[in-house]
Coordinates of C-alpha atoms in Angstrom, one line a residue:
M17 CA -71.6 13.9 78.5
F18 CA -74.0 15.9 77.0
K19 CA -71.5 17.0 74.5
R20 CA -70.7 13.6 73.5
L21 CA -74.3 12.5 73.0
S22 CA -74.9 15.3 70.7
I23 CA -71.8 14.3 68.5
V24 CA -73.2 10.8 68.3
C25 CA -76.5 12.2 67.3
L26 CA -75.3 14.5 64.8
I27 CA -73.1 11.5 63.1
S28 CA -76.4 9.1 63.2
T29 CA -78.7 11.9 61.6
Q30 CA -76.1 11.9 58.6
L31 CA -75.8 8.5 58.0
P32 CA -78.9 7.8 55.8
F33 CA -77.7 10.7 53.6
I34 CA -74.4 8.7 53.1
A35 CA -76.1 5.6 52.4
M36 CA -78.6 7.3 49.7
A37 CA -75.9 8.6 47.8
Q38 CA -76.0 7.2 44.1
D39 CA -72.8 6.5 42.0
T40 CA -73.2 7.9 38.6
W41 CA -71.4 7.6 35.2
R42 CA -71.8 10.3 32.6
G43 CA -74.9 11.4 34.1
L44 CA -76.3 7.6 34.4
V45 CA -77.2 5.9 37.7
V46 CA -74.7 3.0 38.2
T47 CA -76.6 0.0 39.7
E48 CA -77.2 -3.5 39.3
E49 CA -80.0 -4.6 37.0
S50 CA -83.2 -5.3 38.6
R51 CA -86.5 -6.9 37.2
C52 CA -89.0 -5.2 39.1
S53 CA -91.9 -6.5 37.1
P54 CA -92.1 -9.4 34.7
Y55 CA -90.8 -9.2 31.1
D56 CA -92.7 -10.0 28.0
K57 CA -91.1 -8.6 25.0
K58 CA -94.1 -9.1 22.5
K59 CA -96.7 -7.7 24.9
Q60 CA -94.5 -4.8 26.4
Y61 CA -92.3 -3.8 23.7
P62 CA -94.3 -3.9 20.3
Y63 CA -93.3 -2.4 17.3
S64 CA -94.4 -2.2 13.6
Q65 CA -92.2 -4.2 10.8
S66 CA -92.6 -1.1 9.1
V67 CA -89.9 0.6 11.2
E68 CA -87.4 -1.5 9.1
D69 CA -88.1 0.7 6.1
D70 CA -87.6 4.0 8.4
I71 CA -83.9 2.3 9.3
V72 CA -83.1 1.8 6.0
E73 CA -84.2 5.4 5.1
D74 CA -82.3 6.7 8.1
M75 CA -79.0 5.5 6.6
D76 CA -79.8 6.9 3.1
G77 CA -81.2 3.7 1.4
L78 CA -78.7 1.5 2.4
V79 CA -79.2 -1.9 3.9
Y80 CA -76.4 -2.0 6.0
G81 CA -75.3 -3.7 9.2
P82 CA -73.0 -1.4 11.1
Y83 CA -72.0 -4.2 13.5
T84 CA -70.2 -6.1 10.8
G85 CA -69.9 -3.5 8.0
R86 CA -71.9 -5.6 5.7
Y87 CA -74.6 -4.8 2.8
F88 CA -77.6 -6.6 1.9
E89 CA -79.4 -6.5 -1.0
S90 CA -82.8 -6.3 0.7
D91 CA -84.0 -5.7 4.5
T92 CA -85.6 -9.2 3.9
S93 CA -81.9 -10.5 4.9
T94 CA -81.9 -8.5 8.1
D95 CA -83.5 -8.4 11.5
I96 CA -84.7 -5.0 13.3
E97 CA -82.2 -4.6 16.0
H98 CA -82.6 -2.9 19.3
I99 CA -79.1 -1.2 20.2
V100 CA -80.3 -1.4 23.8
A101 CA -82.2 -4.5 24.1
A102 CA -85.6 -4.6 25.3
S103 CA -84.7 -7.0 27.9
E104 CA -81.7 -4.8 28.9
G105 CA -84.0 -1.6 28.8
H106 CA -86.6 -3.5 31.0
D107 CA -84.2 -4.5 33.6
S108 CA -82.3 -1.0 33.5
G109 CA -85.6 0.9 34.6
L110 CA -88.4 0.3 32.3
C111 CA -90.0 -2.5 34.2
D112 CA -91.2 0.2 36.2
A113 CA -92.2 2.5 32.9
S114 CA -95.8 3.2 31.6
A115 CA -96.9 1.0 28.5
E116 CA -96.5 4.2 26.3
T117 CA -93.0 4.5 27.1
R118 CA -92.0 0.9 26.5
K119 CA -93.8 1.4 23.2
E120 CA -91.7 4.6 22.5
F121 CA -88.7 2.7 23.4
A122 CA -89.3 -0.3 21.1
S123 CA -89.8 2.0 18.1
D124 CA -87.4 4.8 18.6
L125 CA -85.1 5.1 15.7
L126 CA -82.4 6.3 17.7
N127 CA -82.2 2.9 19.5
L128 CA -82.8 0.5 15.9
T129 CA -80.5 -0.5 13.3
L130 CA -80.2 -3.3 11.1
A131 CA -78.1 -6.8 11.7
A132 CA -77.9 -10.1 10.2
P133 CA -80.1 -12.8 12.2
E134 CA -77.2 -14.5 13.2
I135 CA -75.7 -11.3 14.9
N136 CA -78.9 -10.2 16.5
R137 CA -80.0 -13.5 17.9
C138 CA -78.5 -16.0 20.3
G139 CA -75.9 -18.1 19.2
P140 CA -71.9 -18.0 18.7
G141 CA -71.0 -14.3 18.6
G142 CA -74.7 -13.2 18.6
K143 CA -75.9 -9.9 20.8
C144 CA -78.8 -12.1 22.2
G145 CA -79.9 -9.1 24.4
Y146 CA -76.6 -8.7 26.0
D147 CA -75.2 -5.4 27.2
A148 CA -71.9 -3.9 26.4
A149 CA -70.1 -5.6 29.4
E150 CA -71.0 -9.1 27.6
W151 CA -71.1 -8.0 23.8
L152 CA -69.3 -5.6 21.5
P153 CA -69.5 -5.4 17.7
N154 CA -66.8 -6.0 15.6
K155 CA -67.1 -2.8 13.8
N156 CA -68.5 0.9 14.7
K157 CA -67.7 0.3 18.4
C158 CA -67.6 4.1 18.9
W159 CA -70.7 4.7 17.5
F160 CA -72.4 1.7 19.2
A161 CA -71.2 2.6 22.6
N162 CA -72.3 6.3 22.1
R163 CA -75.6 5.4 21.1
I164 CA -76.1 3.2 24.2
V165 CA -75.2 6.3 26.4
E166 CA -77.8 8.5 24.4
I167 CA -80.5 6.0 24.7
K168 CA -80.2 5.4 28.2
T169 CA -80.1 9.0 29.0
K170 CA -83.1 9.6 27.0
Y171 CA -85.0 7.0 28.6
A172 CA -83.4 7.3 32.4
L173 CA -81.9 3.9 32.3
S174 CA -78.9 2.8 34.7
V175 CA -76.1 1.1 33.9
D176 CA -74.3 -1.7 36.1
R177 CA -70.8 -1.1 36.7
A178 CA -69.3 -3.8 34.4
E179 CA -71.2 -2.0 31.5
A180 CA -69.9 1.5 32.3
N181 CA -66.4 0.2 32.5
A182 CA -66.9 -1.7 28.9
L183 CA -68.3 1.7 27.5
D184 CA -65.6 3.9 29.1
A185 CA -62.7 1.7 27.7
V186 CA -64.4 2.4 24.0
L187 CA -65.4 5.7 24.2
S188 CA -62.1 7.0 25.9
N189 CA -60.8 6.2 22.6
C190 CA -63.1 7.6 20.2
Q191 CA -62.3 10.7 17.9
S192 CA -66.0 10.4 16.2
F193 CA -69.0 8.8 17.0
A194 CA -70.5 8.6 13.5
M195 CA -71.4 5.4 11.8
I196 CA -68.6 4.2 9.4
F197 CA -69.9 2.5 6.2
Y198 CA -67.1 0.3 5.2
T199 CA -66.0 -1.1 1.9
E200 CA -67.7 -4.2 0.6
N201 CA -64.8 -6.4 1.9
N202 CA -65.5 -5.2 5.2
D203 CA -61.8 -4.3 6.1
L204 CA -61.2 -0.5 5.5
P205 CA -63.3 2.7 5.3
R206 CA -64.6 3.3 1.9
Q207 CA -61.9 6.1 1.1
D208 CA -59.5 8.3 3.5
A209 CA -61.7 10.9 3.4
L210 CA -59.3 13.3 5.3
A211 CA -56.8 13.0 2.5
L212 CA -59.6 14.1 -0.2
Y213 CA -61.3 16.8 1.7
D214 CA -59.7 18.2 4.6
D215 CA -57.7 21.1 3.0
N216 CA -56.3 22.6 6.3
E217 CA -55.4 19.2 7.8
N218 CA -57.2 19.8 10.8
G219 CA -58.7 16.3 11.5
Q220 CA -62.1 17.6 10.2
I221 CA -64.1 18.7 7.2
S222 CA -65.8 21.8 6.9
C223 CA -68.9 23.0 5.0
T224 CA -66.4 25.3 3.2
E225 CA -64.3 22.3 2.1
A226 CA -67.1 20.1 1.5
R227 CA -68.5 22.6 -1.2
N228 CA -65.2 23.4 -2.5
H229 CA -64.8 19.8 -3.5
N230 CA -68.6 19.8 -5.0
I231 CA -69.6 17.0 -2.2
A232 CA -72.1 19.1 -0.4
P233 CA -75.0 18.4 0.9
V234 CA -73.2 15.5 2.9
T235 CA -75.2 12.7 3.7
R236 CA -74.6 10.0 6.2
A237 CA -73.8 7.2 3.5
H238 CA -71.0 9.8 2.3
V239 CA -67.3 8.8 3.5
A240 CA -66.9 12.5 4.7
Y241 CA -69.9 12.4 6.9
Q242 CA -68.2 10.8 9.8
Y243 CA -65.6 13.9 10.1
M244 CA -68.4 16.4 10.0
R245 CA -70.4 18.2 12.7
D246 CA -74.3 17.1 12.2
A247 CA -75.7 19.5 14.6
D248 CA -79.2 18.7 14.3
G249 CA -78.7 14.9 13.9
D250 CA -80.7 14.5 10.9
G251 CA -78.1 12.6 8.7
V252 CA -77.3 15.4 6.3
V253 CA -74.6 18.4 6.9
C254 CA -74.2 21.5 4.7
E255 CA -77.7 21.5 3.4

């Protein structure tokens, strides 16, 4: 009798640990979204309009919408776009964050790009604060999906299961996570960079090959950039 009671007690003490185990995906906690405090984008996630100039500078002076591969004459035609929307970030963990962390998230260039108003806002085909399970861009899916993982990792945000599945479906088929700058007709990359610069045909472009072809330093706007390793992530390789 004593032995039976001991076994029951042992099992019962282990149950809380089993219940507390968390499902993770790529280091992110997988759980349902939760709005643990009221949401007010303007008050809780403020940012300066000047970040638009920083976004353009980060894309080497191009006013470019990576979701569509579209170029604009000026940033007056674009919206500042949060890759992980403020509402999504709020419901994925920032609802419990400090005001300073929320402000940092809203102004972080890692989480910012440009988009035409009809893409950024609510409406047919619009992103409208959706997560990756609900909306994916027509172009630059690999860059977009990888950037979401980077942002959520940086701010310790969660993903729900549908979002994790959608992101995994994209990322599992990616060879590069660099932003692709498309031709003006939005159909194809500007040139076949590998055919031009990949001398040893290994699917990548080295700094030696870039210098041999007199294209170094290579900036993010150059067609070769997506096939090169930008170790420090500053948008320039082979400085």
